[in-house]
Tab-separated table of C-alpha atoms in Angstrom:
chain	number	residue	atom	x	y	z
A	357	UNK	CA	33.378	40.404	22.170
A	358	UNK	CA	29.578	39.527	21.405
A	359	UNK	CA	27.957	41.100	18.323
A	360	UNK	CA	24.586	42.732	19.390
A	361	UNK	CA	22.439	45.119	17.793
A	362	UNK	CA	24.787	47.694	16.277
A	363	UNK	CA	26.573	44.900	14.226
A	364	UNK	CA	23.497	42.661	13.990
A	365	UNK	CA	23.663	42.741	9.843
A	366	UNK	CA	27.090	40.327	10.480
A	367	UNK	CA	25.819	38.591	13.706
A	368	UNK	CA	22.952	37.481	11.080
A	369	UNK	CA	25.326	36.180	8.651
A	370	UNK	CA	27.030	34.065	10.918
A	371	UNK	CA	23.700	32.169	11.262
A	372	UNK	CA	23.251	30.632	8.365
A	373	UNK	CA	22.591	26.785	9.038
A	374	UNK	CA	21.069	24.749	6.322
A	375	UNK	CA	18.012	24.527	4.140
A	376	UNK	CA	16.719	22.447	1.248
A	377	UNK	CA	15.347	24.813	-0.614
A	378	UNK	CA	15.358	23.946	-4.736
A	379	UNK	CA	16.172	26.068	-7.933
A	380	UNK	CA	18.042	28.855	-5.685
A	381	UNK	CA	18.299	28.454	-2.321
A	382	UNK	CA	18.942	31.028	0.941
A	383	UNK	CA	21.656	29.841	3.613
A	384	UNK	CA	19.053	30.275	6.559
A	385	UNK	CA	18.352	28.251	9.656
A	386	UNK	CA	14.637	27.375	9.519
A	387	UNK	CA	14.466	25.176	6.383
A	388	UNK	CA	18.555	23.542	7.650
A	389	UNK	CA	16.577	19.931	7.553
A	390	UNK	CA	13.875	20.067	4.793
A	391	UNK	CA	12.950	16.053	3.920
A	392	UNK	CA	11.838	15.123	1.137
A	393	UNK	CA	10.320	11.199	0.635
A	394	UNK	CA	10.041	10.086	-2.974
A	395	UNK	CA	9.027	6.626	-2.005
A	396	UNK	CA	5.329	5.541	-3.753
A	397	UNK	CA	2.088	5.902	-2.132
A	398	UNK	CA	0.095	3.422	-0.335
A	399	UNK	CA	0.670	1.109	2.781
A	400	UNK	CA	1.722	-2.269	0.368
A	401	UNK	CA	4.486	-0.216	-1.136
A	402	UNK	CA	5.477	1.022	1.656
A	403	UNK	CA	5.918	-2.339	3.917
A	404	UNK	CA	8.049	-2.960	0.917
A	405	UNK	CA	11.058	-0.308	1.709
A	406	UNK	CA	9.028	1.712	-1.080
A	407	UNK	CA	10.581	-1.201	-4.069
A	408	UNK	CA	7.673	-0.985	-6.191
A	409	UNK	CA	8.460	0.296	-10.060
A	410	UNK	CA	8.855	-3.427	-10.934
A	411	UNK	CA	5.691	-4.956	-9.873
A	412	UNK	CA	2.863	-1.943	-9.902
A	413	UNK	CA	-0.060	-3.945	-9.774
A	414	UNK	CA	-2.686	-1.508	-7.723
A	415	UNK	CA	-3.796	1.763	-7.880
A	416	UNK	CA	-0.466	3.766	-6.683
A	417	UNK	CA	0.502	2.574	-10.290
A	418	UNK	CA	-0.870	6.115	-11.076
A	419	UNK	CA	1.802	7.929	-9.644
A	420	UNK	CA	4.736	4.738	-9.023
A	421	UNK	CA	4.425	3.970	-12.528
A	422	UNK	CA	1.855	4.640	-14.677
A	423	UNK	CA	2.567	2.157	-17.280
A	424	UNK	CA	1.716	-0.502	-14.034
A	425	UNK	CA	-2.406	0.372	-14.794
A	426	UNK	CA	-2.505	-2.288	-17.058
A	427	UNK	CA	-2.135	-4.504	-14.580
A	428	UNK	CA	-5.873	-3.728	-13.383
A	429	UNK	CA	-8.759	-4.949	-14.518
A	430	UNK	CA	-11.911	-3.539	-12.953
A	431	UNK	CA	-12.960	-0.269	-11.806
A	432	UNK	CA	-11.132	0.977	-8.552
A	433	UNK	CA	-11.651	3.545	-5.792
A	434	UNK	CA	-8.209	3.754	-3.004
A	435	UNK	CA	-7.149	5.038	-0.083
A	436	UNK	CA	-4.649	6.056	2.237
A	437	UNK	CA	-3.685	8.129	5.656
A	438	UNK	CA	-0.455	8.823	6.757
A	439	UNK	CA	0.456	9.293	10.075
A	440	UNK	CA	4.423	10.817	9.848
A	441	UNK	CA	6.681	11.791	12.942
A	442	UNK	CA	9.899	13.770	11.988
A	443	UNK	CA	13.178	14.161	14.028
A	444	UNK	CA	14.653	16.635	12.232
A	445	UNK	CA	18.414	17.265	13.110
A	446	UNK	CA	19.910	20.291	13.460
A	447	UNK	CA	22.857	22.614	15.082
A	448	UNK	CA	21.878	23.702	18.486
A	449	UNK	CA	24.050	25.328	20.725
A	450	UNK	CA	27.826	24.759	21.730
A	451	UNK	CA	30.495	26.547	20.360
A	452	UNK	CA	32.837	25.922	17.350
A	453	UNK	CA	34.315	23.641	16.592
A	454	UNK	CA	32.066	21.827	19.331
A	455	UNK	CA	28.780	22.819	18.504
A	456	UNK	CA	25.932	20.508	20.198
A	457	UNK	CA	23.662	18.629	16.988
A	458	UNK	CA	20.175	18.004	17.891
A	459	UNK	CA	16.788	16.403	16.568
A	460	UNK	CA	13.476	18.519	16.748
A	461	UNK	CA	9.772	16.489	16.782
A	462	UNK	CA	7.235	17.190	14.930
A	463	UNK	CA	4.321	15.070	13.407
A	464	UNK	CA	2.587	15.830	10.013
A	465	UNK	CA	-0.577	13.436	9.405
A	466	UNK	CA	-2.876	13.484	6.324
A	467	UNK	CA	-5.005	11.774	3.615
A	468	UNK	CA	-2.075	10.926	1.508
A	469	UNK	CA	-3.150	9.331	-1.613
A	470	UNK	CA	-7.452	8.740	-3.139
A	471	UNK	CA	-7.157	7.242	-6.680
A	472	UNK	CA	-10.183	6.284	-8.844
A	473	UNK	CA	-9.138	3.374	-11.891
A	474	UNK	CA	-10.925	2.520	-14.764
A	475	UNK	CA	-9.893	-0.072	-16.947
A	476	UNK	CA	-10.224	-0.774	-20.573
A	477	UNK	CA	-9.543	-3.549	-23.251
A	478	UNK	CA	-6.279	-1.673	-23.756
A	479	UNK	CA	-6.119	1.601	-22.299
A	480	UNK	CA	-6.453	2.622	-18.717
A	481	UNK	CA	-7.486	5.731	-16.898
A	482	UNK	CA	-6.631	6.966	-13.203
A	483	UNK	CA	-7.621	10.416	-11.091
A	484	UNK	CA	-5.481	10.313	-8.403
A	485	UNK	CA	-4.717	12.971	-5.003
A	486	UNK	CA	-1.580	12.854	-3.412
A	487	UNK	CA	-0.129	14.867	-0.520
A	488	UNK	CA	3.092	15.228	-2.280
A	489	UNK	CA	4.916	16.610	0.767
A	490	UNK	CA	3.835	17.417	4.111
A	491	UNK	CA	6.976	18.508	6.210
A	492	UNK	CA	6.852	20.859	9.499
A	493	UNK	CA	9.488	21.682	11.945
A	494	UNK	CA	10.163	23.755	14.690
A	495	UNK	CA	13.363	24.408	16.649
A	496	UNK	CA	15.571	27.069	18.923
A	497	UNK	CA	18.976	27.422	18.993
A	498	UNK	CA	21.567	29.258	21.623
A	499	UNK	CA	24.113	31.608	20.722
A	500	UNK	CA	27.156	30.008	19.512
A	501	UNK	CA	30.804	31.446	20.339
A	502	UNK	CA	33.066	30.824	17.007
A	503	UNK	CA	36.317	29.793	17.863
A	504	UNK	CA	38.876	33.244	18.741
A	505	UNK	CA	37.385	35.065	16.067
A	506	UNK	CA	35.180	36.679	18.987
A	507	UNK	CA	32.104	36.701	17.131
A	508	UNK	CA	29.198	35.052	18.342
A	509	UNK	CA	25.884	33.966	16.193
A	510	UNK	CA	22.763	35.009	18.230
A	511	UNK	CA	20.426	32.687	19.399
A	512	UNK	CA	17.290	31.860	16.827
A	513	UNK	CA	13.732	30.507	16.663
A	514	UNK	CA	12.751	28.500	13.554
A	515	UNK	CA	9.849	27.390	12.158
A	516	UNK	CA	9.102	25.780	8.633
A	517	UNK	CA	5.410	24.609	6.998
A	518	UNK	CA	5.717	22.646	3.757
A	519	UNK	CA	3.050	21.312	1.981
A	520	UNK	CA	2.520	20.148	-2.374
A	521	UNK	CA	-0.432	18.824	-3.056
A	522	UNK	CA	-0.106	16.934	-6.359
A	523	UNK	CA	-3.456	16.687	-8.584
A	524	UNK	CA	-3.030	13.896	-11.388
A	525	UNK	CA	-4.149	11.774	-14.089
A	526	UNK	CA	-2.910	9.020	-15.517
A	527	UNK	CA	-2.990	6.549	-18.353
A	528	UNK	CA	-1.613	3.328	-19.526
A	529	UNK	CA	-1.470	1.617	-23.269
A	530	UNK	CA	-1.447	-2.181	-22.960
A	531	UNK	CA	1.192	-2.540	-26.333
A	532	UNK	CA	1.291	-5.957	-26.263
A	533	UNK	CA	1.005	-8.977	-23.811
A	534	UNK	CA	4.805	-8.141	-22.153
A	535	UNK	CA	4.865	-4.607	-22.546
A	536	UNK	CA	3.020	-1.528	-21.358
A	537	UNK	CA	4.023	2.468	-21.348
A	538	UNK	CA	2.087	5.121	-19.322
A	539	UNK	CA	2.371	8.886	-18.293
A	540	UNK	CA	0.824	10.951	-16.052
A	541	UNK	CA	0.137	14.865	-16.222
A	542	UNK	CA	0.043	16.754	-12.426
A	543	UNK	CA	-1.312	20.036	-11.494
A	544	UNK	CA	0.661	20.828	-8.045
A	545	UNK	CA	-0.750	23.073	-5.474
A	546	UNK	CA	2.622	24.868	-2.740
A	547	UNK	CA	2.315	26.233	0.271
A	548	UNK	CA	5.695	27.578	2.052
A	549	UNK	CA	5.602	29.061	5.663
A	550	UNK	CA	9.190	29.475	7.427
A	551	UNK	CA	10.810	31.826	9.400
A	552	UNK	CA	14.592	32.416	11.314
A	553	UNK	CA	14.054	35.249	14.467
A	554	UNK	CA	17.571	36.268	15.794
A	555	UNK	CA	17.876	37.665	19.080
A	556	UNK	CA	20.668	39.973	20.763
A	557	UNK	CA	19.854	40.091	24.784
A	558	UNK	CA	17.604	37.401	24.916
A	559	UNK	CA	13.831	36.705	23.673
A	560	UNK	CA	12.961	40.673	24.413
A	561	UNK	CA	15.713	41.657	22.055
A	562	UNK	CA	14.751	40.715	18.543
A	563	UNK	CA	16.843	41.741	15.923
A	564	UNK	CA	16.402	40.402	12.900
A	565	UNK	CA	13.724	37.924	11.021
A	566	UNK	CA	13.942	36.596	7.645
A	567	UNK	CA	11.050	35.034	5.831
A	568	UNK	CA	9.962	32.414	3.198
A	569	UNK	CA	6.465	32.815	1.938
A	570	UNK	CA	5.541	30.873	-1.098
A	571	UNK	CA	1.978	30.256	-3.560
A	572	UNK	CA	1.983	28.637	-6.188
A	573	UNK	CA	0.987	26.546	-9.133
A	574	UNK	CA	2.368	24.067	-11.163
A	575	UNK	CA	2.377	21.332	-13.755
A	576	UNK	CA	4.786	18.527	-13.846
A	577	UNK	CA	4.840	14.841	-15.674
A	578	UNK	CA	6.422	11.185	-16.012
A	579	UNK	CA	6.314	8.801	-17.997
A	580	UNK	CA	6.660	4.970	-17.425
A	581	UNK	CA	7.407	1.654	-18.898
A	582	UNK	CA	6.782	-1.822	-17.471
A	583	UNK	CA	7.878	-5.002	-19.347
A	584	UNK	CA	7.086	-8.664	-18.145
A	585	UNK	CA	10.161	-10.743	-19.432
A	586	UNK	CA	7.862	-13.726	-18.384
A	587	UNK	CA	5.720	-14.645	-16.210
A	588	UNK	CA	7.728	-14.424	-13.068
A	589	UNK	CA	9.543	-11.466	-13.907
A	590	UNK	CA	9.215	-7.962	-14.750
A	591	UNK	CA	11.281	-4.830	-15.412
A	592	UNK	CA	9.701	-1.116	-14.393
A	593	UNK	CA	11.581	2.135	-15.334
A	594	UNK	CA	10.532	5.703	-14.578
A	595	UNK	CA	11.157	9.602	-15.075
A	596	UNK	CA	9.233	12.166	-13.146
A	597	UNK	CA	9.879	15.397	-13.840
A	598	UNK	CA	8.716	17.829	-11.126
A	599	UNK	CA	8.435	21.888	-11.190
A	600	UNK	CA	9.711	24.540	-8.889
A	601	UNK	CA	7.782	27.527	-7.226
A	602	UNK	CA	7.822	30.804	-7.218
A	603	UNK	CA	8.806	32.081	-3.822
A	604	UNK	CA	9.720	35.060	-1.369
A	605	UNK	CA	12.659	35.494	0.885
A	606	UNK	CA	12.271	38.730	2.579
A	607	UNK	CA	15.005	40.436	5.682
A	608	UNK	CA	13.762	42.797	8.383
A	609	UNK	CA	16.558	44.390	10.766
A	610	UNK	CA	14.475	46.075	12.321
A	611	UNK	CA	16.528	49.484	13.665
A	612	UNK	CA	18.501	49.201	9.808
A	613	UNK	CA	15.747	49.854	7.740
A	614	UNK	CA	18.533	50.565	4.745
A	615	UNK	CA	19.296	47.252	5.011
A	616	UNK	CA	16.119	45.425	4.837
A	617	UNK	CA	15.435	43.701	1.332
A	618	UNK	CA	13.150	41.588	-0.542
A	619	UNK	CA	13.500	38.967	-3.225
A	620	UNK	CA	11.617	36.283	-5.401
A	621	UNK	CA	13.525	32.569	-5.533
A	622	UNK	CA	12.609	29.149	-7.327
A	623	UNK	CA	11.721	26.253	-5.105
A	624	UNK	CA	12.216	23.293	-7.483
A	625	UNK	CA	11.565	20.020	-6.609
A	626	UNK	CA	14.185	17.450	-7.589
A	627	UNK	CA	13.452	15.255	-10.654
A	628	UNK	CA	13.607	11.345	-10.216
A	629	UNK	CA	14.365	8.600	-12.258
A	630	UNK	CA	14.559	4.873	-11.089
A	631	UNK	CA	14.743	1.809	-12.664
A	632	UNK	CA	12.725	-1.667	-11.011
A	633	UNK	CA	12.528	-5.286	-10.895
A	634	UNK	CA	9.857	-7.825	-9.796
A	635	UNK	CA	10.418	-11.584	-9.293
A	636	UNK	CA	8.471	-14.241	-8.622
A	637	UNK	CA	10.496	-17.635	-7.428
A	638	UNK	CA	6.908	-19.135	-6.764
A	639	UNK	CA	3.067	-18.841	-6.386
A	640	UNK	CA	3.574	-17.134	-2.679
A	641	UNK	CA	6.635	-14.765	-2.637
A	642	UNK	CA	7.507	-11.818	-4.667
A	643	UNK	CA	10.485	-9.639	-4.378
A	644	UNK	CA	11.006	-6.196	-5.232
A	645	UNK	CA	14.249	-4.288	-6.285
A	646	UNK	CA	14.129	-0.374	-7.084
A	647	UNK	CA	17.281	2.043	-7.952
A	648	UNK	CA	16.091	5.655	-7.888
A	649	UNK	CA	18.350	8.734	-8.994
A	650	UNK	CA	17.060	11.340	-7.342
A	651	UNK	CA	18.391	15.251	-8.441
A	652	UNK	CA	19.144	16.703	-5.246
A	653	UNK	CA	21.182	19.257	-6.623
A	654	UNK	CA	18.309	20.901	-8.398
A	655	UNK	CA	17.437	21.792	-4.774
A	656	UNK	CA	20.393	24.477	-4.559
A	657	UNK	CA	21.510	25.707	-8.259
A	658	UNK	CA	22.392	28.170	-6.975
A	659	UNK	CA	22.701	28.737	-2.987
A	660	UNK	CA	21.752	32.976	-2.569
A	661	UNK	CA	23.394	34.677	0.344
A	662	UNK	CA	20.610	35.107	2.367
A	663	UNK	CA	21.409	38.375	4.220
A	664	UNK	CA	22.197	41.187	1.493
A	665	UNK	CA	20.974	41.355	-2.204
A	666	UNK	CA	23.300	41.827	-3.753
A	667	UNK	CA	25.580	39.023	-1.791
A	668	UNK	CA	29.159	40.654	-0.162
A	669	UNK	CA	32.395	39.335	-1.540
A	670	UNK	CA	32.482	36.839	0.848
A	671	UNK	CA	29.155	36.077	1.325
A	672	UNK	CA	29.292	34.885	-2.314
A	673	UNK	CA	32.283	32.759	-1.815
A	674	UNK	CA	30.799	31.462	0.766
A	675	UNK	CA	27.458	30.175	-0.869
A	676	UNK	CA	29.610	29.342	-4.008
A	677	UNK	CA	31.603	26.422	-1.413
A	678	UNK	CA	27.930	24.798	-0.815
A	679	UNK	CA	25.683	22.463	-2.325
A	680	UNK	CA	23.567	19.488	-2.133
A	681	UNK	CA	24.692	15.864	-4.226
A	682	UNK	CA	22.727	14.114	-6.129
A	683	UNK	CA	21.214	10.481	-4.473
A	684	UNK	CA	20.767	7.238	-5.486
A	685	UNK	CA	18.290	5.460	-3.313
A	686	UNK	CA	18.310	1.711	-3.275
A	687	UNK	CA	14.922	0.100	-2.479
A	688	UNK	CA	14.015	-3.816	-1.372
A	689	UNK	CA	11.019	-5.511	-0.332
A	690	UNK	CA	9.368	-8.917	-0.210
A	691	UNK	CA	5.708	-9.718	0.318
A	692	UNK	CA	4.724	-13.088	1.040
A	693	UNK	CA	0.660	-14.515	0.503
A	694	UNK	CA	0.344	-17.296	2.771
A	695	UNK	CA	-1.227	-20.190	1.392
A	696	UNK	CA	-5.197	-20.342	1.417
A	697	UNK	CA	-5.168	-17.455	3.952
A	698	UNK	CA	-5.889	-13.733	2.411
A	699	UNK	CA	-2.978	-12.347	4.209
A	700	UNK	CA	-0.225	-11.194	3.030
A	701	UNK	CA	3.039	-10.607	4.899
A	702	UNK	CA	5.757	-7.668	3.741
A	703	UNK	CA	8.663	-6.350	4.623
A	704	UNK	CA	11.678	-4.381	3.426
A	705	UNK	CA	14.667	-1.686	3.619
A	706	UNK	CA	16.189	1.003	1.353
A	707	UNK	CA	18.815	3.530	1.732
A	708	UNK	CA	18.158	7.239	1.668
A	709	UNK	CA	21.111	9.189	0.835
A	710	UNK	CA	22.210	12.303	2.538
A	711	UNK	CA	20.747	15.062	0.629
A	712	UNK	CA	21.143	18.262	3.553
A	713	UNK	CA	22.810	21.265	1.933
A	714	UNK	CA	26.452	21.138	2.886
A	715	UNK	CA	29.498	24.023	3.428
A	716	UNK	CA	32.602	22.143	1.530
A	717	UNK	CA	34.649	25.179	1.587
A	718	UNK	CA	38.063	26.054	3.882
A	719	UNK	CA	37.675	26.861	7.208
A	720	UNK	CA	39.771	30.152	8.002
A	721	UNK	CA	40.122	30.060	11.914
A	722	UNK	CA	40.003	34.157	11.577
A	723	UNK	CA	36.795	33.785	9.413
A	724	UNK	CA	33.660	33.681	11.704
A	725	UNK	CA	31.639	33.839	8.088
A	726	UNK	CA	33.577	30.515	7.101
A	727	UNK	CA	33.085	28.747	10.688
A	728	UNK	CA	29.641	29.889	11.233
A	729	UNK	CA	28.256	27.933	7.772
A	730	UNK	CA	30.992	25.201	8.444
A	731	UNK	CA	29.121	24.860	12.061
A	732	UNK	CA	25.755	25.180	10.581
A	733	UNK	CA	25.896	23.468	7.597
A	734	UNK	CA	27.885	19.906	8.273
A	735	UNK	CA	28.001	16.709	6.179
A	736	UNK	CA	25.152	14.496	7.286
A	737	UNK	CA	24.480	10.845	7.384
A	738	UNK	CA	22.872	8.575	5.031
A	739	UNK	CA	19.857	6.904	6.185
A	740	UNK	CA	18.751	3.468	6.220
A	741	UNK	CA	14.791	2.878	6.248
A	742	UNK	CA	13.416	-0.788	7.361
A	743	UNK	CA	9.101	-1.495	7.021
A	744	UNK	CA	7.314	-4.387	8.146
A	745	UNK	CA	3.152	-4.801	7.013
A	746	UNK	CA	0.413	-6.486	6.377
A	747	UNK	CA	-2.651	-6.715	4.194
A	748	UNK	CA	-5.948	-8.416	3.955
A	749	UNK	CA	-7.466	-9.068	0.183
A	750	UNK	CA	-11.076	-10.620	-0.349
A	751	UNK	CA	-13.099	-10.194	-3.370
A	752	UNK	CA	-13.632	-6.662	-3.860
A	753	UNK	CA	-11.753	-5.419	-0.524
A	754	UNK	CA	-8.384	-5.228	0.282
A	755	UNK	CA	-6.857	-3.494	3.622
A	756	UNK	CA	-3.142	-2.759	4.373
A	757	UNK	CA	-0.979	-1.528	6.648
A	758	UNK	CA	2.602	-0.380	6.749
A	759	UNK	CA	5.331	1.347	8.551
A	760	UNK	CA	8.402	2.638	7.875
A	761	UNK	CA	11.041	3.188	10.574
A	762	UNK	CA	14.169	5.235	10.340
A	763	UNK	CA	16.398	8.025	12.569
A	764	UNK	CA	15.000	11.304	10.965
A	765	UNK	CA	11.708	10.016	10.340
A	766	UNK	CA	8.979	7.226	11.293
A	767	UNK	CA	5.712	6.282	8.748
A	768	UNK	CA	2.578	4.428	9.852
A	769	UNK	CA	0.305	4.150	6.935
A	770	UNK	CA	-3.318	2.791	6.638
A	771	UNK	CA	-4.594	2.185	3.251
A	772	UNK	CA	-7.737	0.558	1.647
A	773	UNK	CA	-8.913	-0.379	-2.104
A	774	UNK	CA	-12.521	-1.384	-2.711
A	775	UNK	CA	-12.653	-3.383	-6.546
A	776	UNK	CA	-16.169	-2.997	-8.287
């Protein structure tokens, strides 16, 4: 037996992939691969596997760590475009338990980060842009039989438009010739677009659409510390705290009208907190070390059943069994300044931990509800990121360029800083 339009309220529910939503968080396919990318700005960092809270000596200090301002000292404009290609995984077709997992392509490319520094005898002052996130994806799936149960979920069409701009300033307090402390103050600007169409028959049978439409505003923060043990050496921690949005998650089933509903949801962006380490062994090479804690959890506290308000029995059991863990990312790089050249060579890797909203709970073979999030909504692997770059550095001009290279996502970044 298929479910169709007179049961298409259940057929919905039984397509409930994932989604990285924050604060609460719907169980609906088009947001099942949200990524998020807390590495620092700027094509150096980046060529670094993103280890930079140690050593932040340029002008992504402003948002890295501020406290790394004081490292400046002249008057700075930067720089930097981002070109970023996503392969977004998700559950396409099959049947359970062997449901088919693919990737879906889609590219994202933007003025990432412009940063003006100005430098004083003790204090130090940034304006900075950053393109916080930029994520899009797009992807179809087929109907999927689940196991005897004789349901079916229908076939879908996703899309999902992310974008935070964040608006900040910075400064830095030179304490004494080891230590520095910084914060910065962000005014962030959210746009959410994404949308799940089910079909019953086929494309000319629509039967239910669920949006996400978010606008918002929003201030968020961090603070920063940077202490140079000596002169080879040097210790960077971090804490960014980062707000959530106010957001819509409407249901249209189009010939149940009763059952259509509306309601308002908190897209919070996870805090961070990392510590970071610089050495020096001599006058050319300098290697990096970051551990970052990143607060995935805050993504989906709690999951919402996205398909009733309020949530059936088991629809709340359901979203009660899933959740997202909390990550620690693990960041090296190296850069290398050849000798009387003004070239530098970089490269690095860091580990990005699985952060996709998972179903933990049991796996009734009578309960299509059960297999349909358990199909939907699997485990998913960590990631490992490797960069390679370059840079050229004269007098008042330096150029770099970096790129990061992993399975669910590829970075090519272009960045310049011109020193008055």
């Amino acid at each position: 037996m298929k479910l169709i339009k007179s049961t298409c309220v259940l057929a919905a529910a039984l397509t409930a992939p994932g989604m990285a939503l924050a604060g609460e968080l719907p169980n609906n396919e088009s947001m099942s691969g949200l990524q998020f990318n807390f590495s620092p700005p700027g094509a150096r960092s980046l060529a670094m596997g993103g280890a930079f809270l140690g050593r932040a000596d340029d002008a992504t200090a402003a948002f890295a760590n501020p406290a790394g301002l004081t490292n400046l000292f002249s008057p700075e404009i930067s720089a930097e475009v981002r070109f970023n290609s996503y392969d977004t995984p998700y559950t396409s077709g099959g049947s359970y338990p062997g449901v088919t997992r693919d990737r879906a392509s889609d590219n994202a490319n933007n003025l990432s980060y412009l940063s003006f520094v100005y430098p004083g005898e003790k204090w130090v002052f940034a304006a900075f842009r950053q393109e916080f996130m930029d994520f899009k994806s797009s992807f179809e799936t087929d109907e999927i039989p689940l196991a005897d149960t004789g349901f079916t979920a229908f076939s879908t069409d996703n899309n999902v438009d992310v974008n935070i701009v964040n608006y900040g300033f910075s400064t830095a307090l030179r304490v004494n010739e080891r230590f520095s402390l910084g914060a910065s103050f962000s005014y962030f600007d959210y746009k959410l677009d994404a949308s799940t169409l089910r079909y019953g028959l086929g494309p000319s049978d629509p039967v239910n659409e669920q949006l996400q439409r978010g606008r918002d505003n929003s201030w968020g923060w961090s603070i920063g510390a940077l202490f140079n043990a000596t002169d080879r050496f040097s210790i960077g921690l971090v804490y960014r705290a980062t707000p959530d949005f106010s957001t819509e998650h409407s249901q249209d089933a189009f010939e149940f009208p009763e059952i259509n509903f509306t309601r308002d949801f908190d897209f919070e962006v996870p805090d961070v907190y990392g510590i970071g380490f610089s050495f020096q062994p001599n006058d050319n090479l300098t290697l990096n070390l970051d551990v970052m804690r990143v607060n995935y959890s805050d993504l989906a506290s709690p999951v919402f059943w996205a398909f009733s308000d309020p949530a059936s029995a088991n629809g709340q059991e359901i979203v009660d069994e899933m959740s997202i863990d909390n990550g620690t990312e693990i960041h090296f790089g190296a850069e290398y300044v050849m000798k009387n050249k003004p070239i530098a060579l970089r490269a690095g890797v860091w580990h990005d931990p699985d952060h996709a909203l998972t179903y933990y709970g049991p796996t009734d073979a009578s309960d299509a509800e059960q297999l349909a999030n358990a199909a939907f909504f699997p485990a998913q692997d960590s990631q490992t990121h490797w960069s390679v770059g370059f840079g050229f550095f004269f007098e008042h001009f330096q150029m770099d360029f970096g790129a990061d290279f992993s399975k669910n996502q590829d970075t090519v970044s272009v960045s310049g800083v011109y020193r008055f």
